[in-house]
XYZ file of C-alpha atoms in Angstrom:
117
model
C -52.222 89.008 -39.926
C -51.443 85.426 -40.990
C -53.244 82.987 -43.236
C -55.486 80.663 -41.230
C -57.266 78.445 -43.766
C -56.106 75.420 -45.744
C -54.302 76.131 -49.013
C -55.300 74.077 -52.024
C -52.498 71.723 -53.064
C -52.727 73.056 -56.624
C -51.847 76.548 -55.355
C -48.867 75.242 -53.365
C -47.686 73.266 -56.416
C -48.049 76.319 -58.685
C -46.105 78.594 -56.318
C -43.339 75.968 -56.053
C -43.170 75.628 -59.852
C -42.908 79.410 -60.317
C -40.250 79.677 -57.598
C -38.240 76.818 -59.123
C -38.408 78.527 -62.540
C -37.135 81.803 -61.076
C -34.419 79.895 -59.192
C -33.026 78.439 -62.418
C -33.600 81.575 -64.494
C -30.497 83.118 -66.094
C -31.966 86.572 -65.483
C -33.355 86.294 -61.940
C -31.649 83.200 -60.552
C -28.677 84.923 -58.931
C -30.991 87.235 -56.990
C -33.437 84.463 -56.004
C -30.679 82.088 -54.863
C -29.618 84.521 -52.117
C -32.613 83.407 -50.015
C -34.024 80.359 -51.831
C -32.456 76.942 -52.288
C -33.611 73.603 -53.633
C -33.882 70.879 -51.019
C -33.698 67.289 -52.285
C -34.713 64.340 -50.119
C -36.040 60.809 -50.258
C -39.603 60.287 -49.041
C -39.817 58.074 -45.959
C -42.811 56.111 -47.149
C -42.525 56.279 -50.937
C -38.751 55.968 -51.284
C -38.990 58.472 -54.158
C -36.662 61.449 -54.535
C -38.222 64.910 -54.341
C -36.901 68.448 -54.788
C -38.680 71.588 -53.636
C -37.694 75.236 -53.308
C -37.403 76.597 -49.759
C -36.417 79.874 -48.161
C -33.402 79.607 -45.874
C -30.974 81.394 -43.567
C -27.369 80.296 -43.160
C -25.084 80.607 -40.151
C -21.759 78.801 -40.577
C -22.565 75.099 -41.180
C -26.223 75.361 -40.172
C -29.128 76.080 -42.502
C -32.458 77.151 -40.984
C -35.645 76.735 -43.006
C -38.853 78.295 -41.697
C -41.769 76.382 -43.196
C -44.399 78.900 -44.298
C -47.976 77.570 -43.840
C -46.715 74.164 -42.624
C -50.167 72.568 -42.536
C -50.417 73.014 -46.322
C -47.095 71.251 -46.907
C -45.980 67.690 -46.259
C -42.296 67.590 -47.185
C -41.067 68.579 -43.727
C -42.768 65.540 -42.132
C -39.879 63.463 -43.523
C -37.614 65.137 -40.955
C -39.585 64.806 -37.721
C -38.138 62.761 -34.867
C -34.521 61.867 -35.576
C -34.636 63.635 -38.956
C -33.011 62.452 -42.134
C -30.505 63.128 -44.914
C -30.951 65.989 -47.381
C -29.117 67.709 -50.167
C -29.191 71.492 -50.665
C -27.959 73.415 -53.689
C -25.861 76.227 -52.203
C -23.469 78.581 -53.987
C -23.573 76.494 -57.139
C -22.847 73.110 -55.544
C -24.874 70.361 -53.894
C -24.203 70.040 -50.170
C -25.384 67.108 -48.068
C -26.541 67.307 -44.494
C -28.899 66.059 -41.820
C -32.273 67.794 -41.356
C -34.500 67.798 -38.272
C -37.978 69.383 -38.192
C -39.463 70.836 -35.026
C -42.937 72.278 -34.424
C -43.194 74.793 -31.592
C -46.143 75.294 -29.249
C -47.570 77.959 -31.590
C -47.601 75.558 -34.570
C -44.610 77.061 -36.363
C -42.254 74.607 -38.052
C -38.519 75.045 -38.429
C -36.223 72.613 -40.212
C -32.588 72.785 -39.127
C -29.958 71.321 -41.437
C -26.461 70.572 -40.191
C -24.252 70.466 -43.275
C -21.705 67.684 -43.659
C -18.050 68.728 -43.620
Protein backbone atom coordinates (compact mmCIF):
# COMPACT_ATOMS: atom_id res chain seq x y z
CA UNK A 1 0.00 0.00 0.00
CA UNK A 2 1.65 3.24 -1.17
CA UNK A 3 0.96 6.87 -0.41
CA UNK A 4 -1.29 8.43 -3.05
CA UNK A 5 -1.92 12.01 -1.93
CA UNK A 6 0.23 15.14 -2.10
CA UNK A 7 2.68 15.65 0.77
CA UNK A 8 2.88 19.11 2.27
CA UNK A 9 6.23 20.75 1.48
CA UNK A 10 6.72 21.48 5.18
CA UNK A 11 6.61 17.74 5.93
CA UNK A 12 9.14 16.96 3.18
CA UNK A 13 11.41 19.75 4.47
CA UNK A 14 11.13 18.48 8.07
CA UNK A 15 11.95 14.88 7.10
CA UNK A 16 14.96 16.10 5.08
CA UNK A 17 16.18 18.21 8.02
CA UNK A 18 15.89 15.27 10.44
CA UNK A 19 17.65 12.94 7.99
CA UNK A 20 20.46 15.45 7.43
CA UNK A 21 20.90 15.79 11.21
CA UNK A 22 21.15 12.02 11.62
CA UNK A 23 23.56 11.86 8.67
CA UNK A 24 25.99 14.25 10.37
CA UNK A 25 25.45 12.87 13.87
CA UNK A 26 28.54 11.51 15.63
CA UNK A 27 26.38 8.80 17.20
CA UNK A 28 24.18 7.67 14.30
CA UNK A 29 25.97 9.03 11.24
CA UNK A 30 28.06 5.96 10.45
CA UNK A 31 24.95 3.77 10.41
CA UNK A 32 22.86 6.26 8.40
CA UNK A 33 25.59 6.84 5.80
CA UNK A 34 25.44 3.18 4.72
CA UNK A 35 22.24 3.92 2.76
CA UNK A 36 21.92 7.73 2.78
CA UNK A 37 24.12 10.30 1.09
CA UNK A 38 23.97 14.03 0.53
CA UNK A 39 23.49 15.05 -3.09
CA UNK A 40 24.63 18.57 -4.02
CA UNK A 41 23.61 20.20 -7.29
CA UNK A 42 23.01 23.55 -8.93
CA UNK A 43 19.40 24.40 -9.76
CA UNK A 44 18.77 24.75 -13.49
CA UNK A 45 16.59 27.82 -13.19
CA UNK A 46 17.83 29.47 -10.00
CA UNK A 47 21.55 28.81 -10.37
CA UNK A 48 21.65 28.25 -6.60
CA UNK A 49 23.44 25.32 -4.96
CA UNK A 50 21.30 22.84 -3.03
CA UNK A 51 22.05 19.78 -0.90
CA UNK A 52 19.51 17.15 0.09
CA UNK A 53 19.72 13.71 1.68
CA UNK A 54 18.82 10.76 -0.55
CA UNK A 55 18.76 7.00 -0.21
CA UNK A 56 21.07 5.21 -2.64
CA UNK A 57 22.45 1.91 -3.89
CA UNK A 58 25.95 1.56 -5.30
CA UNK A 59 27.27 -0.84 -7.91
CA UNK A 60 30.85 -0.11 -8.98
CA UNK A 61 30.90 3.45 -10.40
CA UNK A 62 27.11 3.80 -10.61
CA UNK A 63 24.85 5.20 -7.91
CA UNK A 64 21.10 4.53 -8.16
CA UNK A 65 18.68 6.80 -6.30
CA UNK A 66 15.02 5.79 -6.11
CA UNK A 67 12.99 8.95 -5.54
CA UNK A 68 10.34 8.19 -2.91
CA UNK A 69 7.06 10.08 -3.55
CA UNK A 70 8.53 11.91 -6.58
CA UNK A 71 5.51 14.17 -7.08
CA UNK A 72 6.20 15.75 -3.67
CA UNK A 73 9.81 16.53 -4.57
CA UNK A 74 11.32 18.80 -7.20
CA UNK A 75 15.08 18.28 -6.96
CA UNK A 76 15.16 15.40 -9.45
CA UNK A 77 13.66 17.59 -12.21
CA UNK A 78 17.13 19.15 -12.56
CA UNK A 79 18.30 15.85 -14.07
CA UNK A 80 15.64 15.09 -16.67
CA UNK A 81 16.62 14.94 -20.34
CA UNK A 82 20.39 14.98 -20.71
CA UNK A 83 20.86 15.23 -16.93
CA UNK A 84 23.45 17.31 -15.15
CA UNK A 85 26.44 17.41 -12.81
CA UNK A 86 26.17 16.41 -9.15
CA UNK A 87 28.34 15.85 -6.14
CA UNK A 88 27.74 13.02 -3.65
CA UNK A 89 29.37 12.58 -0.26
CA UNK A 90 30.48 8.94 -0.23
CA UNK A 91 32.81 7.20 2.22
CA UNK A 92 33.91 10.50 3.71
CA UNK A 93 34.77 12.28 0.45
CA UNK A 94 32.89 14.30 -2.16
CA UNK A 95 32.60 12.52 -5.50
CA UNK A 96 31.44 14.23 -8.69
CA UNK A 97 29.36 12.63 -11.39
CA UNK A 98 26.64 13.01 -13.98
CA UNK A 99 23.01 12.33 -12.98
CA UNK A 100 20.09 11.45 -15.24
CA UNK A 101 16.49 11.11 -13.99
CA UNK A 102 13.99 8.78 -15.63
CA UNK A 103 10.28 8.31 -14.89
CA UNK A 104 8.85 4.92 -15.83
CA UNK A 105 5.35 4.20 -17.11
CA UNK A 106 4.15 3.59 -13.53
CA UNK A 107 5.32 7.04 -12.37
CA UNK A 108 8.37 5.83 -10.46
CA UNK A 109 11.48 8.00 -10.70
CA UNK A 110 15.05 6.74 -10.63
CA UNK A 111 18.12 8.96 -10.78
CA UNK A 112 21.25 7.23 -12.06
CA UNK A 113 24.61 8.81 -11.29
CA UNK A 114 27.73 7.80 -13.18
CA UNK A 115 30.66 8.78 -10.97
CA UNK A 116 33.66 10.51 -12.50
CA UNK A 117 36.94 8.58 -12.44
